[in-house]
Amino acid sequence: MEQVADQAILAAQQGTFAVGGCIIENATGKVLVSMHNNVLQPYPGSNAQPPFLPHDPTAHGERQLVQWYYDNRHELKLPEPNQLTVVTTLDPCAMCAGSLLTAGFNVAVSAIDTYAGVNYNSQFNFPTFPPALRQKAQATWGYYAVDAPINRPYQGSQGPVYANQKIDARVFSLTGSIFDASVNTVREASNNSGLPPSELKNPATLPATSAVRQALTKLSKWALTVKSDNPRMPGVELAKPLTETAAASDRTNAVALLDPFGNLLACLGGQEDQSPIRTAFMETTRQYALMRWTLMNDNDPQVRAEAEQYLTHPKYGTFVFLYIPDPSTSEAVMTFGAYGSTMEGPVPQSFPSNLQYVLLYDGVTPQAVAQLAQQLPPFYTQSVQVAPSQVLDQGLINAAKQLL
């Protein structure tokens, strides 16, 4: 635990969420990799002052560890996830929990997060998860015992490495307090990282030579080719981008991002054949964030100014899924969690929702989708208020069905 606590300290020094983790091989105790949170991160080599730190809303330690595994499993001949343990200083959020359950790792935890962690009630009953996932977590997760003077008993299964060992009370206290000291500052920096629509300029007016326009076009071939009259009420104009993008993706799904002007900024599919956590939403929110981070830290001040004036935080726009994930799956938990991590706080306009979907998979109901959102930990229900809703335009629904 000292090694992952050191990672949390490094994260705190970087100015991001102070959380660290590692992957350990159960059979040998070998630490395969250690990482920390990178939601806020300086851009290498940038002379921008002040630096633009919001890097990737999904760059939590555990999510990065899962992706590292899939990036390296063949080359390094890594064991299957059920033979490994992800050890983390903090109870995973919904996004990270969904990622870990999707991959199938054992999970071992130090501190509890009573606001965004999936064991927020410390009861090990995981009320956020659908029943099957709840049982899976109870069979593979554990919360380490802590020695005196805290004397916390072990809670969990025997799957995680070192399940029968205690962690030092001072290390345990550090893993909780260092996160608590960072969390509000990082959330505010993330949630407030863009101009409000009243101060924003329309990127559709940018010339072809614009750095922002070129970056958007590189991100998605559909960028700035489609416009909705109202970004919170997308219409039939999104049917073709969504269905064609989905047809070329690994799992026949796509997610569009509209800006406050109704411009389609990106429409991306998933790359689940490379990694099961690289879903359409994860790709869309990550790639848009990375593009902004790059532009906002460009060494040319004109590029930085243009990016600030024409691109803003996704909370002012709308995410539109072709298919919303099945709420009984770990992908849905991961997706709703990643949406919460993208927002990192309140959404200015709650209705219509800026988390919308066109279609439901067979057997899935809007009520089941809403129920999962309502079961999320307090951060998601009280601060972000995750509220997925089907698009209001029946023409878009009909057109998407016809094109599939």
mmCIF file of C-alpha atoms in Angstrom:
data_model
loop_
_atom_site.group_PDB
_atom_site.id
_atom_site.type_symbol
_atom_site.label_atom_id
_atom_site.label_comp_id
_atom_site.label_asym_id
_atom_site.label_seq_id
_atom_site.Cartn_x
_atom_site.Cartn_y
_atom_site.Cartn_z
ATOM 1 C CA MET A 1 0.000 0.000 0.000
ATOM 2 C CA GLU A 2 2.953 2.335 0.547
ATOM 3 C CA GLN A 3 3.733 2.210 -3.175
ATOM 4 C CA VAL A 4 0.237 3.292 -4.222
ATOM 5 C CA ALA A 5 0.201 5.897 -1.451
ATOM 6 C CA ASP A 6 3.349 7.332 -3.029
ATOM 7 C CA GLN A 7 1.442 7.560 -6.310
ATOM 8 C CA ALA A 8 -1.309 9.504 -4.553
ATOM 9 C CA ILE A 9 1.327 11.912 -3.236
ATOM 10 C CA LEU A 10 2.682 12.387 -6.765
ATOM 11 C CA ALA A 11 -0.851 13.114 -7.967
ATOM 12 C CA ALA A 12 -1.293 15.709 -5.229
ATOM 13 C CA GLN A 13 1.969 17.365 -6.239
ATOM 14 C CA GLN A 14 0.704 17.483 -9.830
ATOM 15 C CA GLY A 15 -2.452 19.241 -8.648
ATOM 16 C CA THR A 16 -4.910 16.547 -9.692
ATOM 17 C CA PHE A 17 -7.110 14.141 -7.717
ATOM 18 C CA ALA A 18 -4.767 12.553 -5.170
ATOM 19 C CA VAL A 19 -5.396 8.897 -6.006
ATOM 20 C CA GLY A 20 -2.888 6.201 -6.892
ATOM 21 C CA GLY A 21 -3.005 2.548 -7.826
ATOM 22 C CA CYS A 22 -1.141 -0.430 -9.197
ATOM 23 C CA ILE A 23 -1.661 -3.869 -10.730
ATOM 24 C CA ILE A 24 -0.221 -6.797 -8.778
ATOM 25 C CA GLU A 25 0.157 -10.375 -9.967
ATOM 26 C CA ASN A 26 -1.601 -12.497 -7.352
ATOM 27 C CA ALA A 27 0.616 -15.555 -7.712
ATOM 28 C CA THR A 28 3.928 -13.735 -7.239
ATOM 29 C CA GLY A 29 3.133 -10.398 -5.602
ATOM 30 C CA LYS A 30 4.932 -8.670 -8.472
ATOM 31 C CA VAL A 31 3.868 -5.083 -9.133
ATOM 32 C CA LEU A 32 3.335 -4.858 -12.885
ATOM 33 C CA VAL A 33 2.657 -1.126 -13.106
ATOM 34 C CA SER A 34 1.831 1.839 -10.865
ATOM 35 C CA MET A 35 -0.087 4.945 -11.888
ATOM 36 C CA HIS A 36 -1.840 7.970 -10.471
ATOM 37 C CA ASN A 37 -4.714 10.178 -11.506
ATOM 38 C CA ASN A 38 -4.078 12.518 -14.454
ATOM 39 C CA VAL A 39 -7.361 14.406 -14.843
ATOM 40 C CA LEU A 40 -5.382 17.635 -14.482
ATOM 41 C CA GLN A 41 -1.967 17.504 -16.100
ATOM 42 C CA PRO A 42 0.520 20.050 -17.459
ATOM 43 C CA TYR A 43 1.057 19.837 -21.213
ATOM 44 C CA PRO A 44 4.666 18.788 -21.924
ATOM 45 C CA GLY A 45 6.752 21.572 -23.424
ATOM 46 C CA SER A 46 4.013 24.199 -23.356
ATOM 47 C CA ASN A 47 4.865 27.804 -22.525
ATOM 48 C CA ALA A 48 1.211 28.754 -22.007
ATOM 49 C CA GLN A 49 0.660 30.931 -18.955
ATOM 50 C CA PRO A 50 -1.398 30.098 -17.092
ATOM 51 C CA PRO A 51 -1.284 26.479 -18.254
ATOM 52 C CA PHE A 52 -4.558 24.804 -19.183
ATOM 53 C CA LEU A 53 -4.588 21.727 -16.959
ATOM 54 C CA PRO A 54 -7.888 19.882 -17.707
ATOM 55 C CA HIS A 55 -6.417 16.966 -19.626
ATOM 56 C CA ASP A 56 -8.737 13.964 -19.675
ATOM 57 C CA PRO A 57 -11.824 13.543 -17.461
ATOM 58 C CA THR A 58 -11.484 9.770 -17.687
ATOM 59 C CA ALA A 59 -7.813 9.691 -16.601
ATOM 60 C CA HIS A 60 -8.534 8.252 -13.174
ATOM 61 C CA GLY A 61 -5.910 5.880 -11.871
ATOM 62 C CA GLU A 62 -7.974 2.697 -12.114
ATOM 63 C CA ARG A 63 -9.329 3.419 -15.597
ATOM 64 C CA GLN A 64 -5.801 4.095 -16.797
ATOM 65 C CA LEU A 65 -4.580 0.854 -15.233
ATOM 66 C CA VAL A 66 -7.269 -1.119 -17.040
ATOM 67 C CA GLN A 67 -6.317 0.513 -20.327
ATOM 68 C CA TRP A 68 -2.616 -0.111 -19.669
ATOM 69 C CA TYR A 69 -3.441 -3.786 -19.286
ATOM 70 C CA TYR A 70 -5.179 -3.998 -22.654
ATOM 71 C CA ASP A 71 -2.455 -1.963 -24.336
ATOM 72 C CA ASN A 72 0.252 -4.348 -23.075
ATOM 73 C CA ARG A 73 -1.317 -7.741 -22.405
ATOM 74 C CA HIS A 74 -0.103 -9.419 -25.602
ATOM 75 C CA GLU A 75 3.377 -7.932 -25.783
ATOM 76 C CA LEU A 76 4.070 -8.567 -22.088
ATOM 77 C CA LYS A 77 2.149 -11.874 -22.010
ATOM 78 C CA LEU A 78 0.175 -10.701 -18.999
ATOM 79 C CA PRO A 79 -2.017 -13.086 -16.984
ATOM 80 C CA GLU A 80 -5.790 -12.882 -17.259
ATOM 81 C CA PRO A 81 -7.369 -10.100 -15.166
ATOM 82 C CA ASN A 82 -8.841 -12.609 -12.706
ATOM 83 C CA GLN A 83 -5.259 -13.534 -11.762
ATOM 84 C CA LEU A 84 -4.377 -9.909 -11.024
ATOM 85 C CA THR A 85 -5.414 -7.320 -8.452
ATOM 86 C CA VAL A 86 -5.840 -3.605 -8.957
ATOM 87 C CA VAL A 87 -4.886 -1.991 -5.650
ATOM 88 C CA THR A 88 -6.145 1.563 -5.230
ATOM 89 C CA THR A 89 -5.877 4.185 -2.518
ATOM 90 C CA LEU A 90 -9.539 5.177 -2.880
ATOM 91 C CA ASP A 91 -12.846 3.420 -3.419
ATOM 92 C CA PRO A 92 -13.435 3.472 -7.202
ATOM 93 C CA CYS A 93 -15.923 5.877 -8.713
ATOM 94 C CA ALA A 94 -18.673 4.566 -10.995
ATOM 95 C CA MET A 95 -16.550 4.939 -14.132
ATOM 96 C CA CYS A 96 -13.593 3.082 -12.667
ATOM 97 C CA ALA A 97 -15.790 0.451 -11.044
ATOM 98 C CA GLY A 98 -17.487 -0.207 -14.369
ATOM 99 C CA SER A 99 -14.101 -0.433 -16.083
ATOM 100 C CA LEU A 100 -12.756 -2.873 -13.492
ATOM 101 C CA LEU A 101 -15.855 -5.062 -13.633
ATOM 102 C CA THR A 102 -15.812 -5.052 -17.427
ATOM 103 C CA ALA A 103 -12.223 -6.281 -17.420
ATOM 104 C CA GLY A 104 -12.677 -8.735 -14.542
ATOM 105 C CA PHE A 105 -9.883 -7.710 -12.156
ATOM 106 C CA ASN A 106 -9.767 -8.409 -8.470
ATOM 107 C CA VAL A 107 -9.858 -5.079 -6.630
ATOM 108 C CA ALA A 108 -8.366 -4.046 -3.272
ATOM 109 C CA VAL A 109 -9.100 -0.686 -1.660
ATOM 110 C CA SER A 110 -7.775 1.495 1.136
ATOM 111 C CA ALA A 111 -9.949 4.577 1.795
ATOM 112 C CA ILE A 112 -13.701 5.013 1.369
ATOM 113 C CA ASP A 113 -15.148 7.820 -0.765
ATOM 114 C CA THR A 114 -18.531 8.603 0.773
ATOM 115 C CA TYR A 115 -19.574 10.902 -2.094
ATOM 116 C CA ALA A 116 -18.524 9.267 -5.376
ATOM 117 C CA GLY A 117 -17.272 5.800 -4.424
ATOM 118 C CA VAL A 118 -19.354 2.732 -5.220
ATOM 119 C CA ASN A 119 -19.003 1.508 -1.611
ATOM 120 C CA TYR A 120 -20.003 4.954 -0.363
ATOM 121 C CA ASN A 121 -22.124 3.492 2.444
ATOM 122 C CA SER A 122 -19.272 1.196 3.618
ATOM 123 C CA GLN A 123 -21.669 -1.754 3.694
ATOM 124 C CA PHE A 124 -20.093 -3.729 0.818
ATOM 125 C CA ASN A 125 -23.551 -4.175 -0.714
ATOM 126 C CA PHE A 126 -22.851 -1.901 -3.713
ATOM 127 C CA PRO A 127 -26.328 -0.378 -4.109
ATOM 128 C CA THR A 128 -25.230 1.318 -7.346
ATOM 129 C CA PHE A 129 -24.743 -1.949 -9.209
ATOM 130 C CA PRO A 130 -27.401 -4.076 -10.893
ATOM 131 C CA PRO A 131 -27.800 -7.443 -9.067
ATOM 132 C CA ALA A 132 -25.434 -9.510 -11.237
ATOM 133 C CA LEU A 133 -22.664 -6.913 -11.000
ATOM 134 C CA ARG A 134 -23.224 -6.592 -7.266
ATOM 135 C CA GLN A 135 -22.543 -10.299 -6.851
ATOM 136 C CA LYS A 136 -19.483 -10.102 -9.108
ATOM 137 C CA ALA A 137 -18.001 -7.260 -7.064
ATOM 138 C CA GLN A 138 -18.701 -9.027 -3.786
ATOM 139 C CA ALA A 139 -16.870 -12.091 -5.128
ATOM 140 C CA THR A 140 -13.758 -10.251 -6.344
ATOM 141 C CA TRP A 141 -13.336 -7.018 -4.355
ATOM 142 C CA GLY A 142 -11.996 -6.307 -0.894
ATOM 143 C CA TYR A 143 -11.374 -3.399 1.484
ATOM 144 C CA TYR A 144 -8.184 -3.938 3.447
ATOM 145 C CA ALA A 145 -8.157 -4.276 7.199
ATOM 146 C CA VAL A 146 -6.412 -1.412 9.001
ATOM 147 C CA ASP A 147 -4.297 -1.894 12.108
ATOM 148 C CA ALA A 148 -4.459 -0.016 15.423
ATOM 149 C CA PRO A 149 -5.555 2.524 16.419
ATOM 150 C CA ILE A 150 -8.159 2.470 13.619
ATOM 151 C CA ASN A 151 -8.778 -1.289 13.779
ATOM 152 C CA ARG A 152 -10.937 -1.580 10.677
ATOM 153 C CA PRO A 153 -11.771 -5.218 9.874
ATOM 154 C CA TYR A 154 -11.313 -6.657 6.393
ATOM 155 C CA GLN A 155 -14.399 -6.459 4.230
ATOM 156 C CA GLY A 156 -14.684 -8.525 1.082
ATOM 157 C CA SER A 157 -13.700 -11.675 -0.743
ATOM 158 C CA GLN A 158 -10.479 -13.662 -0.728
ATOM 159 C CA GLY A 159 -9.821 -12.833 -4.382
ATOM 160 C CA PRO A 160 -7.619 -9.741 -3.964
ATOM 161 C CA VAL A 161 -3.925 -10.129 -3.251
ATOM 162 C CA TYR A 162 -2.951 -9.774 0.431
ATOM 163 C CA ALA A 163 -6.581 -10.114 1.487
ATOM 164 C CA ASN A 164 -5.577 -11.351 4.946
ATOM 165 C CA GLN A 165 -3.057 -8.611 5.677
ATOM 166 C CA LYS A 166 -3.588 -5.276 7.413
ATOM 167 C CA ILE A 167 -2.400 -1.904 6.208
ATOM 168 C CA ASP A 168 -0.720 0.653 8.412
ATOM 169 C CA ALA A 169 -3.145 3.091 10.031
ATOM 170 C CA ARG A 170 -0.991 6.068 9.065
ATOM 171 C CA VAL A 171 -0.905 5.032 5.419
ATOM 172 C CA PHE A 172 -4.655 4.450 5.465
ATOM 173 C CA SER A 173 -5.246 7.897 6.953
ATOM 174 C CA LEU A 174 -3.004 9.480 4.334
ATOM 175 C CA THR A 175 -4.879 7.855 1.447
ATOM 176 C CA GLY A 176 -8.142 9.374 2.633
ATOM 177 C CA SER A 177 -6.973 12.787 3.802
ATOM 178 C CA ILE A 178 -4.799 13.527 0.778
ATOM 179 C CA PHE A 179 -7.747 12.895 -1.535
ATOM 180 C CA ASP A 180 -10.075 15.010 0.592
ATOM 181 C CA ALA A 181 -7.586 17.869 0.372
ATOM 182 C CA SER A 182 -7.561 17.754 -3.436
ATOM 183 C CA VAL A 183 -11.071 16.875 -4.505
ATOM 184 C CA ASN A 184 -12.942 20.188 -4.415
ATOM 185 C CA THR A 185 -10.164 22.185 -6.067
ATOM 186 C CA VAL A 186 -9.870 19.707 -8.928
ATOM 187 C CA ARG A 187 -13.624 19.473 -9.460
ATOM 188 C CA GLU A 188 -13.926 23.247 -9.634
ATOM 189 C CA ALA A 189 -11.023 23.519 -12.071
ATOM 190 C CA SER A 190 -12.569 20.877 -14.310
ATOM 191 C CA ASN A 191 -16.175 22.068 -14.167
ATOM 192 C CA ASN A 192 -15.263 25.720 -14.767
ATOM 193 C CA SER A 193 -12.857 25.158 -17.649
ATOM 194 C CA GLY A 194 -14.763 26.864 -20.439
ATOM 195 C CA LEU A 195 -16.587 30.052 -21.373
ATOM 196 C CA PRO A 196 -20.375 30.198 -20.972
ATOM 197 C CA PRO A 197 -22.363 30.231 -24.233
ATOM 198 C CA SER A 198 -23.048 33.967 -23.922
ATOM 199 C CA GLU A 199 -19.314 34.650 -24.288
ATOM 200 C CA LEU A 200 -18.542 31.940 -26.837
ATOM 201 C CA LYS A 201 -17.974 32.381 -30.575
ATOM 202 C CA ASN A 202 -19.458 30.020 -33.158
ATOM 203 C CA PRO A 203 -16.803 27.645 -34.584
ATOM 204 C CA ALA A 204 -18.873 27.206 -37.750
ATOM 205 C CA THR A 205 -17.672 30.675 -38.770
ATOM 206 C CA LEU A 206 -13.995 29.714 -38.642
ATOM 207 C CA PRO A 207 -12.054 29.553 -41.928
ATOM 208 C CA ALA A 208 -10.558 26.326 -43.238
ATOM 209 C CA THR A 209 -7.106 27.527 -42.172
ATOM 210 C CA SER A 210 -8.148 27.834 -38.525
ATOM 211 C CA ALA A 211 -6.238 25.617 -36.086
ATOM 212 C CA VAL A 212 -9.457 24.870 -34.194
ATOM 213 C CA ARG A 213 -11.368 23.925 -37.324
ATOM 214 C CA GLN A 214 -8.534 21.705 -38.518
ATOM 215 C CA ALA A 215 -8.334 19.987 -35.129
ATOM 216 C CA LEU A 216 -12.078 19.333 -35.153
ATOM 217 C CA THR A 217 -11.942 17.914 -38.668
ATOM 218 C CA LYS A 218 -9.081 15.649 -37.635
ATOM 219 C CA LEU A 219 -11.088 14.502 -34.630
ATOM 220 C CA SER A 220 -14.201 13.619 -36.633
ATOM 221 C CA LYS A 221 -15.073 13.762 -40.316
ATOM 222 C CA TRP A 222 -18.539 14.967 -39.291
ATOM 223 C CA ALA A 223 -17.265 17.997 -37.381
ATOM 224 C CA LEU A 224 -19.107 21.209 -38.322
ATOM 225 C CA THR A 225 -20.961 19.492 -41.177
ATOM 226 C CA VAL A 226 -24.277 19.266 -39.328
ATOM 227 C CA LYS A 227 -26.187 21.732 -37.162
ATOM 228 C CA SER A 228 -29.202 21.290 -34.907
ATOM 229 C CA ASP A 229 -31.429 24.315 -34.389
ATOM 230 C CA ASN A 230 -31.505 23.563 -30.664
ATOM 231 C CA PRO A 231 -28.588 21.565 -29.216
ATOM 232 C CA ARG A 232 -30.838 20.071 -26.555
ATOM 233 C CA MET A 233 -33.418 19.008 -29.147
ATOM 234 C CA PRO A 234 -31.442 17.254 -31.910
ATOM 235 C CA GLY A 235 -33.361 16.166 -34.979
ATOM 236 C CA VAL A 236 -33.153 13.986 -38.050
ATOM 237 C CA GLU A 237 -29.913 15.704 -39.100
ATOM 238 C CA LEU A 238 -28.026 13.458 -36.641
ATOM 239 C CA ALA A 239 -29.349 10.184 -38.063
ATOM 240 C CA LYS A 240 -26.756 9.813 -40.812
ATOM 241 C CA PRO A 241 -23.669 10.760 -38.750
ATOM 242 C CA LEU A 242 -24.688 8.454 -35.911
ATOM 243 C CA THR A 243 -25.628 5.431 -38.006
ATOM 244 C CA GLU A 244 -22.698 5.663 -40.425
ATOM 245 C CA THR A 245 -20.230 6.110 -37.576
ATOM 246 C CA ALA A 246 -21.787 3.191 -35.725
ATOM 247 C CA ALA A 247 -21.599 0.971 -38.804
ATOM 248 C CA ALA A 248 -17.840 1.532 -38.965
ATOM 249 C CA SER A 249 -17.282 0.989 -35.230
ATOM 250 C CA ASP A 250 -16.492 -2.201 -33.341
ATOM 251 C CA ARG A 251 -19.874 -2.498 -31.584
ATOM 252 C CA THR A 252 -22.315 -0.634 -33.851
ATOM 253 C CA ASN A 253 -22.712 2.367 -31.608
ATOM 254 C CA ALA A 254 -21.766 6.025 -31.802
ATOM 255 C CA VAL A 255 -21.923 9.164 -29.683
ATOM 256 C CA ALA A 256 -22.252 12.710 -30.994
ATOM 257 C CA LEU A 257 -21.257 15.895 -29.186
ATOM 258 C CA LEU A 258 -23.135 19.096 -30.000
ATOM 259 C CA ASP A 259 -21.875 22.494 -28.883
ATOM 260 C CA PRO A 260 -24.108 25.289 -27.490
ATOM 261 C CA PHE A 261 -24.744 26.541 -31.043
ATOM 262 C CA GLY A 262 -26.005 23.127 -32.140
ATOM 263 C CA ASN A 263 -22.883 22.370 -34.186
ATOM 264 C CA LEU A 264 -21.856 18.742 -34.377
ATOM 265 C CA LEU A 265 -18.295 18.835 -33.031
ATOM 266 C CA ALA A 266 -17.591 15.110 -33.010
ATOM 267 C CA CYS A 267 -19.243 11.791 -33.731
ATOM 268 C CA LEU A 268 -17.162 8.788 -32.732
ATOM 269 C CA GLY A 269 -17.562 5.050 -32.358
ATOM 270 C CA GLY A 270 -15.856 2.679 -29.974
ATOM 271 C CA GLN A 271 -12.705 0.598 -30.305
ATOM 272 C CA GLU A 272 -13.781 -2.279 -28.118
ATOM 273 C CA ASP A 273 -11.806 -4.840 -30.116
ATOM 274 C CA GLN A 274 -8.667 -3.164 -28.787
ATOM 275 C CA SER A 275 -10.080 -2.687 -25.294
ATOM 276 C CA PRO A 276 -13.599 -3.323 -23.949
ATOM 277 C CA ILE A 277 -13.549 -0.001 -22.102
ATOM 278 C CA ARG A 278 -12.887 2.048 -25.253
ATOM 279 C CA THR A 279 -16.585 2.508 -25.923
ATOM 280 C CA ALA A 280 -18.164 5.188 -28.093
ATOM 281 C CA PHE A 281 -18.789 7.537 -25.180
ATOM 282 C CA MET A 282 -15.365 7.016 -23.643
ATOM 283 C CA GLU A 283 -13.733 7.789 -26.982
ATOM 284 C CA THR A 284 -15.878 10.869 -27.594
ATOM 285 C CA THR A 285 -15.408 12.533 -24.229
ATOM 286 C CA ARG A 286 -11.699 11.641 -24.049
ATOM 287 C CA GLN A 287 -10.785 12.719 -27.562
ATOM 288 C CA TYR A 288 -12.642 16.021 -27.309
ATOM 289 C CA ALA A 289 -10.937 16.770 -23.991
ATOM 290 C CA LEU A 290 -7.493 15.854 -25.313
ATOM 291 C CA MET A 291 -8.035 18.060 -28.353
ATOM 292 C CA ARG A 292 -8.965 21.051 -26.158
ATOM 293 C CA TRP A 293 -6.014 20.391 -23.837
ATOM 294 C CA THR A 294 -3.629 20.358 -26.793
ATOM 295 C CA LEU A 295 -5.007 23.522 -28.396
ATOM 296 C CA MET A 296 -5.266 25.429 -25.129
ATOM 297 C CA ASN A 297 -1.588 24.729 -24.456
ATOM 298 C CA ASP A 298 -0.296 25.498 -27.942
ATOM 299 C CA ASN A 299 2.829 27.625 -27.928
ATOM 300 C CA ASP A 300 1.149 30.034 -30.355
ATOM 301 C CA PRO A 301 -0.937 32.482 -28.281
ATOM 302 C CA GLN A 302 -3.316 33.018 -31.214
ATOM 303 C CA VAL A 303 -4.155 29.310 -31.274
ATOM 304 C CA ARG A 304 -4.754 29.343 -27.525
ATOM 305 C CA ALA A 305 -7.011 32.375 -27.790
ATOM 306 C CA GLU A 306 -8.991 30.835 -30.634
ATOM 307 C CA ALA A 307 -9.478 27.588 -28.729
ATOM 308 C CA GLU A 308 -10.701 29.462 -25.661
ATOM 309 C CA GLN A 309 -13.123 31.578 -27.698
ATOM 310 C CA TYR A 310 -14.623 28.774 -29.808
ATOM 311 C CA LEU A 311 -14.476 25.584 -27.706
ATOM 312 C CA THR A 312 -15.954 25.121 -24.252
ATOM 313 C CA HIS A 313 -16.818 22.592 -21.592
ATOM 314 C CA PRO A 314 -19.209 19.810 -22.691
ATOM 315 C CA LYS A 315 -21.619 20.741 -19.886
ATOM 316 C CA TYR A 316 -22.851 23.516 -22.180
ATOM 317 C CA GLY A 317 -23.474 21.094 -25.047
ATOM 318 C CA THR A 318 -25.235 17.773 -25.557
ATOM 319 C CA PHE A 319 -24.030 14.189 -25.818
ATOM 320 C CA VAL A 320 -26.280 12.083 -28.066
ATOM 321 C CA PHE A 321 -25.895 8.289 -28.101
ATOM 322 C CA LEU A 322 -27.196 6.159 -30.931
ATOM 323 C CA TYR A 323 -27.798 3.393 -28.353
ATOM 324 C CA ILE A 324 -27.696 3.967 -24.615
ATOM 325 C CA PRO A 325 -25.869 1.070 -22.914
ATOM 326 C CA ASP A 326 -27.917 -1.736 -21.402
ATOM 327 C CA PRO A 327 -28.375 -0.657 -17.750
ATOM 328 C CA SER A 328 -27.788 -4.201 -16.499
ATOM 329 C CA THR A 329 -24.178 -4.102 -17.730
ATOM 330 C CA SER A 330 -20.883 -2.826 -16.383
ATOM 331 C CA GLU A 331 -20.570 -0.703 -19.530
ATOM 332 C CA ALA A 332 -23.590 1.316 -18.416
ATOM 333 C CA VAL A 333 -22.116 1.879 -14.943
ATOM 334 C CA MET A 334 -18.835 2.946 -16.551
ATOM 335 C CA THR A 335 -20.614 5.219 -19.037
ATOM 336 C CA PHE A 336 -22.786 7.049 -16.530
ATOM 337 C CA GLY A 337 -19.757 7.374 -14.287
ATOM 338 C CA ALA A 338 -17.623 8.764 -17.118
ATOM 339 C CA TYR A 339 -20.354 11.253 -17.939
ATOM 340 C CA GLY A 340 -20.298 12.363 -14.299
ATOM 341 C CA SER A 341 -16.519 12.682 -14.416
ATOM 342 C CA THR A 342 -16.805 14.732 -17.603
ATOM 343 C CA MET A 343 -19.231 17.153 -15.967
ATOM 344 C CA GLU A 344 -17.454 17.191 -12.547
ATOM 345 C CA GLY A 345 -20.283 19.256 -11.142
ATOM 346 C CA PRO A 346 -23.648 20.809 -11.926
ATOM 347 C CA VAL A 347 -24.934 21.101 -15.489
ATOM 348 C CA PRO A 348 -26.273 24.624 -16.176
ATOM 349 C CA GLN A 349 -29.409 23.499 -18.029
ATOM 350 C CA SER A 350 -31.056 20.373 -16.694
ATOM 351 C CA PHE A 351 -33.935 20.046 -19.184
ATOM 352 C CA PRO A 352 -33.806 18.810 -21.805
ATOM 353 C CA SER A 353 -30.923 16.689 -20.550
ATOM 354 C CA ASN A 354 -27.480 17.000 -22.106
ATOM 355 C CA LEU A 355 -27.200 13.198 -21.906
ATOM 356 C CA GLN A 356 -29.541 11.881 -24.590
ATOM 357 C CA TYR A 357 -29.989 8.730 -26.621
ATOM 358 C CA VAL A 358 -31.849 7.840 -29.795
ATOM 359 C CA LEU A 359 -32.474 4.112 -29.416
ATOM 360 C CA LEU A 360 -32.766 1.407 -26.779
ATOM 361 C CA TYR A 361 -31.467 -2.115 -27.162
ATOM 362 C CA ASP A 362 -34.103 -4.842 -27.339
ATOM 363 C CA GLY A 363 -35.538 -5.546 -23.913
ATOM 364 C CA VAL A 364 -34.279 -2.296 -22.386
ATOM 365 C CA THR A 365 -36.782 0.250 -21.096
ATOM 366 C CA PRO A 366 -36.391 3.971 -20.380
ATOM 367 C CA GLN A 367 -37.398 3.214 -16.798
ATOM 368 C CA ALA A 368 -34.496 0.788 -16.354
ATOM 369 C CA VAL A 369 -32.046 3.337 -17.760
ATOM 370 C CA ALA A 370 -33.356 6.013 -15.407
ATOM 371 C CA GLN A 371 -33.267 3.632 -12.448
ATOM 372 C CA LEU A 372 -29.559 2.950 -12.861
ATOM 373 C CA ALA A 373 -28.874 6.696 -12.963
ATOM 374 C CA GLN A 374 -30.909 7.166 -9.788
ATOM 375 C CA GLN A 375 -28.932 4.436 -7.987
ATOM 376 C CA LEU A 376 -25.539 6.055 -8.540
ATOM 377 C CA PRO A 377 -23.516 7.393 -5.585
ATOM 378 C CA PRO A 378 -24.449 10.837 -4.201
ATOM 379 C CA PHE A 379 -22.011 12.818 -6.369
ATOM 380 C CA TYR A 380 -23.848 11.706 -9.503
ATOM 381 C CA THR A 381 -27.379 12.106 -8.187
ATOM 382 C CA GLN A 382 -26.941 15.276 -6.140
ATOM 383 C CA SER A 383 -24.207 17.294 -7.859
ATOM 384 C CA VAL A 384 -24.183 16.204 -11.509
ATOM 385 C CA GLN A 385 -27.762 14.911 -11.481
ATOM 386 C CA VAL A 386 -27.207 12.317 -14.202
ATOM 387 C CA ALA A 387 -30.459 12.142 -16.157
ATOM 388 C CA PRO A 388 -30.297 10.160 -19.420
ATOM 389 C CA SER A 389 -33.313 10.747 -21.622
ATOM 390 C CA GLN A 390 -34.457 9.735 -25.070
ATOM 391 C CA VAL A 391 -34.388 12.410 -27.767
ATOM 392 C CA LEU A 392 -37.694 14.223 -28.162
ATOM 393 C CA ASP A 393 -37.696 14.163 -31.975
ATOM 394 C CA GLN A 394 -39.549 11.077 -33.201
ATOM 395 C CA GLY A 395 -38.274 11.799 -36.693
ATOM 396 C CA LEU A 396 -34.694 11.201 -35.526
ATOM 397 C CA ILE A 397 -35.710 7.931 -33.886
ATOM 398 C CA ASN A 398 -37.497 6.741 -37.028
ATOM 399 C CA ALA A 399 -34.682 7.824 -39.350
ATOM 400 C CA ALA A 400 -32.037 6.053 -37.268
ATOM 401 C CA LYS A 401 -34.047 2.833 -37.292
ATOM 402 C CA GLN A 402 -34.444 3.016 -41.058
ATOM 403 C CA LEU A 403 -30.739 3.614 -41.666
ATOM 404 C CA LEU A 404 -29.502 0.768 -39.479
#
